[in-house]
Amino acid sequence: MALIELSGIRKHYPAGEQDVEVLHGIDLSIEAGEFMAIMGSSGSGKSTLMHLIGCLDQPSGGEYRFAGRLVTEMDHEQLAWLRREMFGFVFQSYHLVGTASAWENVALPAIYAACPARSASSVPSGCSASWAWASAWSTCPTSSPAVSSSGFPSPGR
């Protein structure tokens, strides 16, 4: 069973009196531990697809299953759990909290996940997978805004 499975995914946005369809029947299957790249020209729907895969938006049509579960049937709390526990996001635009320090911005995902404070001083082998992932990404150079990635953990976390 695929970790991520999209079948006939469509996404459209209102544009005045018409709708503009950005994604047209996307079929995609990603196995646990598999790496992939989404590439295309500006305006081709890459960000829209990533927002759908990361449960930041809902498709206009089609089916999206994560680990066999239909994402469109998940409630707000289940989607929040999925985003917090199963997905890691590094956006091209940083989306930092302007009133927080750099350290607080890096620690924010761990705070939301209720990680104990002692995890921050742990060596990587003593950290949860999500905390280790966040720590690894916090070492990315801040001068590389073109880096855009999303990581999906392998099963057995």
mmCIF file of C-alpha atoms in Angstrom:
data_model
loop_
_atom_site.group_PDB
_atom_site.id
_atom_site.type_symbol
_atom_site.label_atom_id
_atom_site.label_comp_id
_atom_site.label_asym_id
_atom_site.label_seq_id
_atom_site.Cartn_x
_atom_site.Cartn_y
_atom_site.Cartn_z
ATOM 1 C CA MET A 1 0.000 0.000 0.000
ATOM 2 C CA ALA A 2 1.322 3.443 -0.939
ATOM 3 C CA LEU A 3 1.899 5.976 1.829
ATOM 4 C CA ILE A 4 0.488 8.751 -0.370
ATOM 5 C CA GLU A 5 -1.990 7.966 -3.108
ATOM 6 C CA LEU A 6 -3.698 10.550 -5.292
ATOM 7 C CA SER A 7 -6.329 9.485 -7.772
ATOM 8 C CA GLY A 8 -7.936 11.885 -10.235
ATOM 9 C CA ILE A 9 -7.050 14.934 -8.106
ATOM 10 C CA ARG A 10 -8.426 18.223 -9.379
ATOM 11 C CA LYS A 11 -8.118 21.699 -7.932
ATOM 12 C CA HIS A 12 -9.782 24.845 -9.177
ATOM 13 C CA TYR A 13 -9.951 28.398 -7.871
ATOM 14 C CA PRO A 14 -12.570 31.069 -8.500
ATOM 15 C CA ALA A 15 -11.438 33.784 -10.913
ATOM 16 C CA GLY A 16 -14.215 36.292 -11.288
ATOM 17 C CA GLU A 17 -17.258 34.556 -12.719
ATOM 18 C CA GLN A 18 -15.258 31.515 -13.847
ATOM 19 C CA ASP A 19 -13.174 28.854 -12.179
ATOM 20 C CA VAL A 20 -9.584 28.224 -13.182
ATOM 21 C CA GLU A 21 -8.616 24.559 -12.948
ATOM 22 C CA VAL A 22 -4.996 24.303 -11.793
ATOM 23 C CA LEU A 23 -4.721 20.533 -11.373
ATOM 24 C CA HIS A 24 -6.408 18.269 -13.910
ATOM 25 C CA GLY A 25 -6.876 14.669 -12.757
ATOM 26 C CA ILE A 26 -3.510 14.015 -11.078
ATOM 27 C CA ASP A 27 -2.675 10.377 -10.312
ATOM 28 C CA LEU A 28 0.325 9.837 -8.038
ATOM 29 C CA SER A 29 1.546 7.081 -5.753
ATOM 30 C CA ILE A 30 4.429 7.526 -3.299
ATOM 31 C CA GLU A 31 5.741 4.603 -1.275
ATOM 32 C CA ALA A 32 7.146 5.029 2.238
ATOM 33 C CA GLY A 33 10.815 6.011 2.049
ATOM 34 C CA GLU A 34 10.599 6.969 -1.618
ATOM 35 C CA PHE A 35 12.087 10.252 -2.823
ATOM 36 C CA MET A 36 10.506 12.289 -5.576
ATOM 37 C CA ALA A 37 10.673 15.726 -7.134
ATOM 38 C CA ILE A 38 7.818 17.870 -8.361
ATOM 39 C CA MET A 39 9.114 20.049 -11.160
ATOM 40 C CA GLY A 40 7.509 22.384 -13.649
ATOM 41 C CA SER A 41 7.360 25.903 -14.935
ATOM 42 C CA SER A 42 6.017 28.818 -12.933
ATOM 43 C CA GLY A 43 2.257 28.550 -12.563
ATOM 44 C CA SER A 44 2.114 24.850 -13.426
ATOM 45 C CA GLY A 45 0.551 23.831 -10.085
ATOM 46 C CA LYS A 46 3.600 22.591 -8.125
ATOM 47 C CA SER A 47 2.772 24.576 -4.985
ATOM 48 C CA THR A 48 -0.909 23.715 -5.250
ATOM 49 C CA LEU A 49 -0.041 20.017 -5.433
ATOM 50 C CA MET A 50 2.309 20.308 -2.435
ATOM 51 C CA HIS A 51 -0.374 22.119 -0.431
ATOM 52 C CA LEU A 52 -2.807 19.289 -1.170
ATOM 53 C CA ILE A 53 -0.289 16.555 -0.336
ATOM 54 C CA GLY A 54 0.616 18.347 2.921
ATOM 55 C CA CYS A 55 -3.061 18.700 3.900
ATOM 56 C CA LEU A 56 -2.849 22.497 3.836
ATOM 57 C CA ASP A 57 -5.694 22.593 1.294
ATOM 58 C CA GLN A 58 -8.429 20.269 0.027
ATOM 59 C CA PRO A 59 -8.834 19.074 -3.563
ATOM 60 C CA SER A 60 -11.843 20.133 -5.621
ATOM 61 C CA GLY A 61 -12.227 16.533 -6.779
ATOM 62 C CA GLY A 62 -10.629 13.119 -6.784
ATOM 63 C CA GLU A 63 -9.339 11.015 -3.897
ATOM 64 C CA TYR A 64 -6.338 11.488 -1.627
ATOM 65 C CA ARG A 65 -5.357 8.675 0.698
ATOM 66 C CA PHE A 66 -2.605 8.835 3.290
ATOM 67 C CA ALA A 67 -1.610 5.396 4.631
ATOM 68 C CA GLY A 68 -4.868 4.057 3.222
ATOM 69 C CA ARG A 69 -7.104 6.635 4.925
ATOM 70 C CA LEU A 70 -9.215 8.994 2.852
ATOM 71 C CA VAL A 71 -7.929 12.480 3.734
ATOM 72 C CA THR A 72 -11.133 14.272 2.672
ATOM 73 C CA GLU A 73 -13.024 12.386 5.403
ATOM 74 C CA MET A 74 -10.673 13.527 8.185
ATOM 75 C CA ASP A 75 -11.860 16.195 10.603
ATOM 76 C CA HIS A 76 -9.927 19.333 11.585
ATOM 77 C CA GLU A 77 -8.156 17.652 14.524
ATOM 78 C CA GLN A 78 -7.111 14.620 12.467
ATOM 79 C CA LEU A 79 -5.717 16.875 9.738
ATOM 80 C CA ALA A 80 -3.843 18.954 12.328
ATOM 81 C CA TRP A 81 -2.344 15.766 13.789
ATOM 82 C CA LEU A 82 -1.325 14.587 10.320
ATOM 83 C CA ARG A 83 0.368 17.918 9.528
ATOM 84 C CA ARG A 84 2.089 18.057 12.912
ATOM 85 C CA GLU A 85 3.204 14.418 13.241
ATOM 86 C CA MET A 86 3.575 13.063 9.721
ATOM 87 C CA PHE A 87 4.707 15.925 7.501
ATOM 88 C CA GLY A 88 7.720 18.200 7.595
ATOM 89 C CA PHE A 89 7.626 21.443 5.672
ATOM 90 C CA VAL A 90 10.355 23.782 4.524
ATOM 91 C CA PHE A 91 8.838 26.546 2.458
ATOM 92 C CA GLN A 92 10.565 28.748 -0.091
ATOM 93 C CA SER A 93 9.217 31.713 1.886
ATOM 94 C CA TYR A 94 10.178 31.211 5.498
ATOM 95 C CA HIS A 95 6.817 31.851 7.224
ATOM 96 C CA LEU A 96 8.604 32.722 10.464
ATOM 97 C CA VAL A 97 6.822 34.232 13.450
ATOM 98 C CA GLY A 98 8.009 37.846 13.331
ATOM 99 C CA THR A 99 7.745 38.404 17.081
ATOM 100 C CA ALA A 100 9.746 35.273 17.969
ATOM 101 C CA SER A 101 13.513 34.828 18.012
ATOM 102 C CA ALA A 102 15.250 32.504 15.554
ATOM 103 C CA TRP A 103 15.602 29.936 18.349
ATOM 104 C CA GLU A 104 11.889 30.178 19.191
ATOM 105 C CA ASN A 105 10.967 29.752 15.513
ATOM 106 C CA VAL A 106 13.095 26.586 15.314
ATOM 107 C CA ALA A 107 11.602 25.253 18.571
ATOM 108 C CA LEU A 108 7.990 26.008 17.604
ATOM 109 C CA PRO A 109 7.233 22.615 15.969
ATOM 110 C CA ALA A 110 8.553 20.822 19.049
ATOM 111 C CA ILE A 111 6.424 23.029 21.305
ATOM 112 C CA TYR A 112 3.288 22.213 19.273
ATOM 113 C CA ALA A 113 4.190 18.522 19.438
ATOM 114 C CA ALA A 114 4.587 18.832 23.242
ATOM 115 C CA CYS A 115 8.173 17.562 23.131
ATOM 116 C CA PRO A 116 9.830 17.745 26.534
ATOM 117 C CA ALA A 117 12.334 20.579 26.950
ATOM 118 C CA ARG A 118 15.075 18.052 27.724
ATOM 119 C CA SER A 119 14.843 16.851 24.094
ATOM 120 C CA ALA A 120 16.440 20.116 22.981
ATOM 121 C CA SER A 121 19.706 19.197 24.666
ATOM 122 C CA SER A 122 19.593 15.536 23.624
ATOM 123 C CA VAL A 123 21.988 14.034 21.147
ATOM 124 C CA PRO A 124 20.177 13.067 17.921
ATOM 125 C CA SER A 125 19.851 9.392 18.880
ATOM 126 C CA GLY A 126 17.831 10.462 21.930
ATOM 127 C CA CYS A 127 15.325 12.544 19.988
ATOM 128 C CA SER A 128 12.081 11.617 18.317
ATOM 129 C CA ALA A 129 12.147 11.367 14.531
ATOM 130 C CA SER A 130 10.158 14.587 14.096
ATOM 131 C CA TRP A 131 12.407 16.541 16.476
ATOM 132 C CA ALA A 132 15.540 15.199 14.782
ATOM 133 C CA TRP A 133 14.080 16.179 11.397
ATOM 134 C CA ALA A 134 13.295 19.712 12.600
ATOM 135 C CA SER A 135 16.763 20.012 14.114
ATOM 136 C CA ALA A 136 18.392 18.899 10.879
ATOM 137 C CA TRP A 137 16.474 21.467 8.840
ATOM 138 C CA SER A 138 17.315 24.193 11.346
ATOM 139 C CA THR A 139 20.941 23.880 10.209
ATOM 140 C CA CYS A 140 20.068 24.865 6.626
ATOM 141 C CA PRO A 141 21.833 28.052 5.564
ATOM 142 C CA THR A 142 19.531 31.035 5.825
ATOM 143 C CA SER A 143 21.056 32.417 2.632
ATOM 144 C CA SER A 144 19.460 29.668 0.484
ATOM 145 C CA PRO A 145 15.837 30.767 0.060
ATOM 146 C CA ALA A 146 15.459 28.648 -3.086
ATOM 147 C CA VAL A 147 15.528 25.462 -0.991
ATOM 148 C CA SER A 148 12.011 24.080 -0.900
ATOM 149 C CA SER A 149 11.297 20.602 0.325
ATOM 150 C CA SER A 150 8.856 18.413 2.139
ATOM 151 C CA GLY A 151 9.866 15.272 3.985
ATOM 152 C CA PHE A 152 7.696 12.280 4.673
ATOM 153 C CA PRO A 153 8.768 9.947 7.466
ATOM 154 C CA SER A 154 9.140 6.255 6.830
ATOM 155 C CA PRO A 155 6.865 3.785 8.649
ATOM 156 C CA GLY A 156 7.804 2.635 12.106
ATOM 157 C CA ARG A 157 8.302 6.071 13.627
#
